[in-house]
mmCIF file of C-alpha atoms and ligand atoms in Angstrom:
data_model
loop_
_atom_site.group_PDB
_atom_site.id
_atom_site.type_symbol
_atom_site.label_atom_id
_atom_site.label_comp_id
_atom_site.label_asym_id
_atom_site.label_seq_id
_atom_site.Cartn_x
_atom_site.Cartn_y
_atom_site.Cartn_z
ATOM 1 C CA MET A 263 -31.748 30.870 -22.542
ATOM 2 C CA VAL A 264 -33.757 29.214 -19.363
ATOM 3 C CA LEU A 265 -35.904 31.565 -18.065
ATOM 4 C CA LEU A 266 -35.506 30.429 -14.011
ATOM 5 C CA SER A 267 -37.657 31.653 -10.998
ATOM 6 C CA GLY A 268 -36.131 29.945 -8.370
ATOM 7 C CA GLY A 269 -39.694 27.771 -8.261
ATOM 8 C CA LEU A 270 -40.182 23.983 -8.471
ATOM 9 C CA ASP A 271 -41.105 23.896 -12.181
ATOM 10 C CA SER A 272 -38.648 26.136 -13.944
ATOM 11 C CA ALA A 273 -35.435 24.394 -11.483
ATOM 12 C CA THR A 274 -37.058 21.249 -13.488
ATOM 13 C CA VAL A 275 -36.838 22.975 -16.521
ATOM 14 C CA LEU A 276 -33.115 23.845 -16.085
ATOM 15 C CA ALA A 277 -32.737 20.128 -15.485
ATOM 16 C CA MET A 278 -34.326 18.849 -18.288
ATOM 17 C CA ALA A 279 -32.858 21.399 -20.642
ATOM 18 C CA GLN A 280 -28.988 20.452 -19.466
ATOM 19 C CA GLU A 281 -29.510 16.677 -19.732
ATOM 20 C CA LYS A 282 -30.870 17.056 -23.394
ATOM 21 C CA GLY A 283 -27.280 18.874 -24.029
ATOM 22 C CA TYR A 284 -28.031 22.321 -23.884
ATOM 23 C CA GLU A 285 -25.164 24.433 -22.325
ATOM 24 C CA CYS A 286 -27.177 26.896 -20.516
ATOM 25 C CA HIS A 287 -27.729 30.664 -20.028
ATOM 26 C CA CYS A 288 -30.344 31.716 -17.148
ATOM 27 C CA LEU A 289 -32.308 34.544 -16.561
ATOM 28 C CA THR A 290 -34.286 35.370 -13.167
ATOM 29 C CA VAL A 291 -36.032 38.242 -13.035
ATOM 30 C CA ALA A 292 -36.154 40.570 -9.908
ATOM 31 C CA TYR A 293 -39.897 42.808 -10.421
ATOM 32 C CA GLY A 294 -40.015 43.941 -7.465
ATOM 33 C CA GLN A 295 -41.694 40.683 -6.196
ATOM 34 C CA ARG A 296 -43.262 39.753 -3.039
ATOM 35 C CA HIS A 297 -41.852 36.673 -2.730
ATOM 36 C CA ALA A 298 -37.770 38.371 -3.312
ATOM 37 C CA VAL A 299 -36.438 34.968 -1.583
ATOM 38 C CA GLU A 300 -36.936 33.438 -5.064
ATOM 39 C CA ILE A 301 -34.500 35.868 -6.552
ATOM 40 C CA ASP A 302 -31.288 33.648 -4.135
ATOM 41 C CA ALA A 303 -33.109 30.855 -4.508
ATOM 42 C CA ALA A 304 -31.959 30.854 -8.079
ATOM 43 C CA ARG A 305 -28.962 31.673 -7.939
ATOM 44 C CA LYS A 306 -28.448 28.094 -6.221
ATOM 45 C CA LEU A 307 -29.672 26.293 -8.654
ATOM 46 C CA ALA A 308 -28.209 27.573 -11.942
ATOM 47 C CA ALA A 309 -24.990 26.645 -9.579
ATOM 48 C CA ALA A 310 -25.825 23.756 -8.812
ATOM 49 C CA LEU A 311 -28.045 22.180 -11.689
ATOM 50 C CA GLY A 312 -24.352 23.631 -14.199
ATOM 51 C CA ALA A 313 -25.291 26.577 -15.926
ATOM 52 C CA VAL A 314 -23.204 28.427 -17.618
ATOM 53 C CA GLU A 315 -24.557 31.948 -16.479
ATOM 54 C CA HIS A 316 -26.955 33.312 -14.174
ATOM 55 C CA LYS A 317 -27.987 37.226 -14.931
ATOM 56 C CA VAL A 318 -30.747 38.547 -12.760
ATOM 57 C CA LEU A 319 -32.593 41.184 -14.912
ATOM 58 C CA ARG A 320 -34.325 44.161 -12.910
ATOM 59 C CA LEU A 321 -37.717 44.928 -14.290
ATOM 60 C CA ASP A 322 -39.572 46.564 -11.102
ATOM 61 C CA LEU A 323 -43.501 45.850 -11.542
ATOM 62 C CA ARG A 324 -44.411 47.319 -8.523
ATOM 63 C CA ASP A 325 -44.590 50.432 -10.644
ATOM 64 C CA ILE A 326 -47.726 49.390 -12.625
ATOM 65 C CA GLY A 327 -48.543 47.028 -9.560
ATOM 66 C CA GLY A 328 -51.859 45.001 -10.033
ATOM 67 C CA SER A 329 -51.257 42.144 -8.491
ATOM 68 C CA ALA A 330 -50.589 40.460 -5.409
ATOM 69 C CA LEU A 331 -47.345 39.072 -5.424
ATOM 70 C CA THR A 332 -45.996 43.261 -6.463
ATOM 71 C CA ASP A 333 -48.964 45.336 -4.929
ATOM 72 C CA ASP A 334 -49.023 45.258 -1.318
ATOM 73 C CA ALA A 335 -52.329 46.653 -0.967
ATOM 74 C CA ILE A 336 -53.364 43.030 -2.625
ATOM 75 C CA SER A 337 -53.251 40.729 0.275
ATOM 76 C CA VAL A 338 -51.794 37.217 -1.261
ATOM 77 C CA PRO A 339 -55.353 34.573 -1.223
ATOM 78 C CA LYS A 340 -54.969 32.046 1.369
ATOM 79 C CA GLY A 341 -57.222 28.641 1.914
ATOM 80 C CA GLY A 342 -57.720 26.905 -1.160
ATOM 81 C CA LEU A 343 -58.043 27.632 -4.670
ATOM 82 C CA GLN A 344 -60.954 29.630 -5.829
ATOM 83 C CA ASP A 345 -62.368 30.062 -9.378
ATOM 84 C CA GLY A 346 -61.355 32.421 -11.579
ATOM 85 C CA ILE A 347 -58.159 33.793 -12.284
ATOM 86 C CA PRO A 348 -56.711 34.548 -8.758
ATOM 87 C CA ALA A 349 -55.195 38.265 -7.612
ATOM 88 C CA THR A 350 -51.556 36.315 -7.487
ATOM 89 C CA TYR A 351 -51.893 36.940 -11.723
ATOM 90 C CA VAL A 352 -49.314 39.197 -12.110
ATOM 91 C CA PRO A 353 -50.318 40.892 -15.301
ATOM 92 C CA ALA A 354 -48.292 40.159 -18.711
ATOM 93 C CA ARG A 355 -45.729 38.808 -17.017
ATOM 94 C CA ASN A 356 -44.791 35.990 -19.068
ATOM 95 C CA THR A 357 -45.340 37.783 -21.851
ATOM 96 C CA LEU A 358 -43.245 40.495 -20.693
ATOM 97 C CA PHE A 359 -40.372 37.657 -19.171
ATOM 98 C CA LEU A 360 -40.385 36.034 -22.634
ATOM 99 C CA ALA A 361 -39.486 39.216 -24.679
ATOM 100 C CA LEU A 362 -36.930 39.445 -22.587
ATOM 101 C CA ALA A 363 -34.982 35.738 -22.733
ATOM 102 C CA LEU A 364 -35.905 36.249 -26.530
ATOM 103 C CA GLY A 365 -33.975 39.646 -26.357
ATOM 104 C CA TYR A 366 -31.018 38.503 -24.660
ATOM 105 C CA ALA A 367 -31.217 35.521 -26.555
ATOM 106 C CA GLU A 368 -30.727 37.127 -29.564
ATOM 107 C CA VAL A 369 -28.008 39.203 -28.443
ATOM 108 C CA ILE A 370 -25.885 35.526 -27.018
ATOM 109 C CA GLY A 371 -27.122 33.486 -30.495
ATOM 110 C CA ALA A 372 -29.547 31.183 -28.480
ATOM 111 C CA ARG A 373 -32.386 30.180 -30.259
ATOM 112 C CA ASP A 374 -33.926 27.652 -27.744
ATOM 113 C CA LEU A 375 -36.017 29.468 -24.775
ATOM 114 C CA PHE A 376 -37.214 27.151 -21.707
ATOM 115 C CA ILE A 377 -39.850 28.284 -19.933
ATOM 116 C CA GLY A 378 -41.759 26.541 -16.925
ATOM 117 C CA VAL A 379 -45.710 26.973 -17.693
ATOM 118 C CA ASN A 380 -47.811 24.428 -16.931
ATOM 119 C CA ALA A 381 -51.350 24.024 -17.483
ATOM 120 C CA VAL A 382 -52.233 20.785 -15.636
ATOM 121 C CA ASP A 383 -51.640 22.078 -11.482
ATOM 122 C CA TYR A 384 -52.072 25.821 -11.413
ATOM 123 C CA SER A 385 -53.426 28.469 -10.684
ATOM 124 C CA GLY A 386 -55.923 29.500 -14.475
ATOM 125 C CA TYR A 387 -53.335 31.981 -15.942
ATOM 126 C CA PRO A 388 -53.531 32.647 -19.114
ATOM 127 C CA ASP A 389 -50.052 33.210 -20.201
ATOM 128 C CA CYS A 390 -49.289 29.371 -18.972
ATOM 129 C CA ARG A 391 -51.243 28.000 -21.799
ATOM 130 C CA PRO A 392 -50.251 26.081 -24.559
ATOM 131 C CA GLU A 393 -51.974 28.854 -26.629
ATOM 132 C CA PHE A 394 -49.500 31.433 -25.523
ATOM 133 C CA VAL A 395 -46.366 28.924 -25.764
ATOM 134 C CA ALA A 396 -46.971 28.638 -29.513
ATOM 135 C CA ALA A 397 -48.247 32.626 -29.586
ATOM 136 C CA PHE A 398 -45.293 33.686 -28.263
ATOM 137 C CA GLU A 399 -43.225 31.209 -30.409
ATOM 138 C CA THR A 400 -44.278 32.447 -33.825
ATOM 139 C CA LEU A 401 -43.831 36.875 -32.338
ATOM 140 C CA ALA A 402 -40.477 35.131 -31.882
ATOM 141 C CA ASN A 403 -39.821 34.448 -35.613
ATOM 142 C CA LEU A 404 -41.294 37.102 -36.143
ATOM 143 C CA ALA A 405 -39.851 40.393 -34.186
ATOM 144 C CA THR A 406 -36.569 39.780 -34.577
ATOM 145 C CA LYS A 407 -33.444 40.776 -36.465
ATOM 146 C CA ALA A 408 -32.068 37.244 -36.315
ATOM 147 C CA GLY A 409 -35.674 35.715 -36.960
ATOM 148 C CA VAL A 410 -35.935 37.597 -39.972
ATOM 149 C CA GLU A 411 -32.631 36.487 -41.129
ATOM 150 C CA GLY A 412 -33.512 33.048 -40.685
ATOM 151 C CA ALA A 413 -32.874 31.757 -37.526
ATOM 152 C CA ARG A 414 -35.853 29.696 -36.212
ATOM 153 C CA PHE A 415 -36.177 30.390 -32.317
ATOM 154 C CA GLN A 416 -38.647 27.542 -30.211
ATOM 155 C CA ILE A 417 -40.256 28.085 -27.066
ATOM 156 C CA HIS A 418 -39.411 24.793 -25.046
ATOM 157 C CA ALA A 419 -42.587 24.776 -22.583
ATOM 158 C CA PRO A 420 -41.870 21.147 -21.444
ATOM 159 C CA LEU A 421 -43.973 21.140 -18.368
ATOM 160 C CA VAL A 422 -47.408 22.934 -19.904
ATOM 161 C CA SER A 423 -48.909 19.495 -19.941
ATOM 162 C CA MET A 424 -47.817 17.573 -17.040
ATOM 163 C CA THR A 425 -49.311 17.032 -13.380
ATOM 164 C CA LYS A 426 -46.938 18.251 -10.393
ATOM 165 C CA ALA A 427 -46.121 15.115 -9.335
ATOM 166 C CA GLU A 428 -45.215 14.128 -12.272
ATOM 167 C CA ILE A 429 -42.579 17.468 -12.649
ATOM 168 C CA ILE A 430 -41.140 16.044 -9.334
ATOM 169 C CA ARG A 431 -40.658 12.781 -10.378
ATOM 170 C CA GLN A 432 -39.142 13.797 -13.368
ATOM 171 C CA GLY A 433 -36.818 16.321 -11.694
ATOM 172 C CA LEU A 434 -36.159 13.635 -9.012
ATOM 173 C CA ARG A 435 -34.655 11.975 -11.269
ATOM 174 C CA LEU A 436 -32.800 14.478 -12.912
ATOM 175 C CA GLY A 437 -31.058 15.446 -9.153
ATOM 176 C CA VAL A 438 -32.968 18.721 -8.699
ATOM 177 C CA ASP A 439 -32.464 19.524 -5.311
ATOM 178 C CA TYR A 440 -35.671 20.660 -4.285
ATOM 179 C CA GLY A 441 -34.652 21.987 -1.103
ATOM 180 C CA LEU A 442 -33.057 24.755 -3.065
ATOM 181 C CA THR A 443 -36.733 25.442 -4.780
ATOM 182 C CA THR A 444 -38.939 28.287 -3.160
ATOM 183 C CA SER A 445 -42.706 28.274 -4.546
ATOM 184 C CA CYS A 446 -44.238 30.471 -2.025
ATOM 185 C CA TYR A 447 -46.045 33.346 -2.738
ATOM 186 C CA ASP A 448 -45.838 34.925 1.127
ATOM 187 C CA PRO A 449 -43.107 34.392 2.286
ATOM 188 C CA VAL A 450 -42.500 34.490 6.925
ATOM 189 C CA ASP A 451 -38.963 35.389 6.711
ATOM 190 C CA GLY A 452 -37.556 33.260 3.826
ATOM 191 C CA ASP A 453 -40.225 30.158 4.859
ATOM 192 C CA PRO A 454 -43.260 29.365 3.407
ATOM 193 C CA CYS A 455 -46.596 29.945 4.154
ATOM 194 C CA GLY A 456 -48.566 26.947 4.309
ATOM 195 C CA GLN A 457 -51.573 28.430 2.868
ATOM 196 C CA CYS A 458 -51.462 30.324 -0.647
ATOM 197 C CA ASP A 459 -52.164 28.320 -2.962
ATOM 198 C CA SER A 460 -48.663 27.515 -4.682
ATOM 199 C CA CYS A 461 -47.973 26.397 -1.425
ATOM 200 C CA LEU A 462 -50.877 24.338 -1.463
ATOM 201 C CA ILE A 463 -50.517 22.744 -4.638
ATOM 202 C CA ARG A 464 -46.670 21.747 -4.194
ATOM 203 C CA SER A 465 -47.572 20.220 -0.665
ATOM 204 C CA ALA A 466 -50.315 18.081 -1.831
ATOM 205 C CA ALA A 467 -47.924 17.162 -5.157
ATOM 206 C CA PHE A 468 -44.826 16.052 -2.856
ATOM 207 C CA ALA A 469 -47.712 13.916 -1.305
ATOM 208 C CA GLU A 470 -48.939 11.931 -4.440
ATOM 209 C CA VAL A 471 -45.240 11.347 -5.389
ATOM 210 C CA GLY A 472 -44.785 10.160 -1.982
ATOM 211 C CA VAL A 473 -41.781 11.736 -0.865
ATOM 212 C CA PRO A 474 -41.570 14.336 1.644
ATOM 213 C CA ASP A 475 -40.870 18.242 0.842
ATOM 214 C CA PRO A 476 -36.978 19.258 1.434
ATOM 215 C CA VAL A 477 -38.417 23.025 1.976
ATOM 216 C CA CYS A 478 -41.544 22.122 4.702
ATOM 217 C CA ASP A 479 -39.914 19.728 6.557
ATOM 218 C CA ARG A 480 -35.843 20.310 6.171
ATOM 219 C CA SER A 481 -34.223 20.225 9.649
ATOM 220 C CA GLU A 482 -30.936 22.625 8.354
ATOM 221 C CA PRO A 483 -30.805 25.439 6.668
ATOM 222 C CA ARG A 484 -31.649 26.296 3.703
ATOM 223 C CA GLY A 485 -28.883 26.262 1.602
ATOM 224 C CA THR A 486 -26.211 23.799 2.892
ATOM 225 C CA ILE A 487 -26.307 21.973 -0.017
ATOM 226 C CA ALA A 488 -25.415 25.004 -2.538
ATOM 227 C CA ASN A 489 -22.545 25.945 -0.624
ATOM 228 C CA GLU A 490 -20.939 22.664 -2.354
ATOM 229 C CA ALA A 491 -21.645 23.189 -5.470
ATOM 230 C CA PRO A 492 -18.470 22.351 -7.645
ATOM 231 C CA SER A 493 -18.532 25.525 -9.212
ATOM 232 C CA GLU A 494 -20.567 29.059 -9.784
ATOM 233 C CA PRO A 495 -21.961 30.177 -13.104
ATOM 234 C CA ARG A 496 -20.028 33.618 -14.322
ATOM 235 C CA GLU A 497 -22.910 35.503 -13.054
ATOM 236 C CA SER A 498 -24.323 39.260 -14.302
ATOM 237 C CA THR A 499 -26.689 41.913 -13.230
HETATM 238 ZN ZN1 ZN B 601 -47.094 30.515 0.768
#
């Protein structure tokens, strides 16, 4: 079970899980995010990377708000990382997403959950730390019928101690088409703003790796490669 956002990190995680031989079921949460363009990116990535299934689950977090990503009254910070946890933090998002993935994993008999959290080049979100991942794994085994009956859930966070540049190198090695990914928190007509934390972290990492970012530097419309994908995963909502 791979939580797939449509961003660079989760795309790399999906490729890593595929490389290890897992039959990957992807879960994308449509949570009312400002950057809903990422849901379409997730669809293309699931197809391009050979997932067996891609499910889009709707859980509208605009009903509780509290984040620049889910509340139009809160603007996305631009122009560089500030101290503290930024306004793009979505309250308890990874707890909610992992809980949804855990529930679906239990239904289909999956025991390995993959999430692309990263505690190095990140924005300071508390639910991206290794302590959080370990705590959720404990919870997963306590909270489920499968866990009580002896199944062992594992939460895999293979990027947690990698830099963003290391993640990109890993993905390039595995053939991830980063042209299909989207990272911007505040895209304008689907294009990255170039100013938000996520855009800045991404562009610094591509510069460090020494390759152009196919999203920012593309001259062709995004998605042309996805159309050549050999097969679409089973999709359900
Ligand atoms: Zn941006």
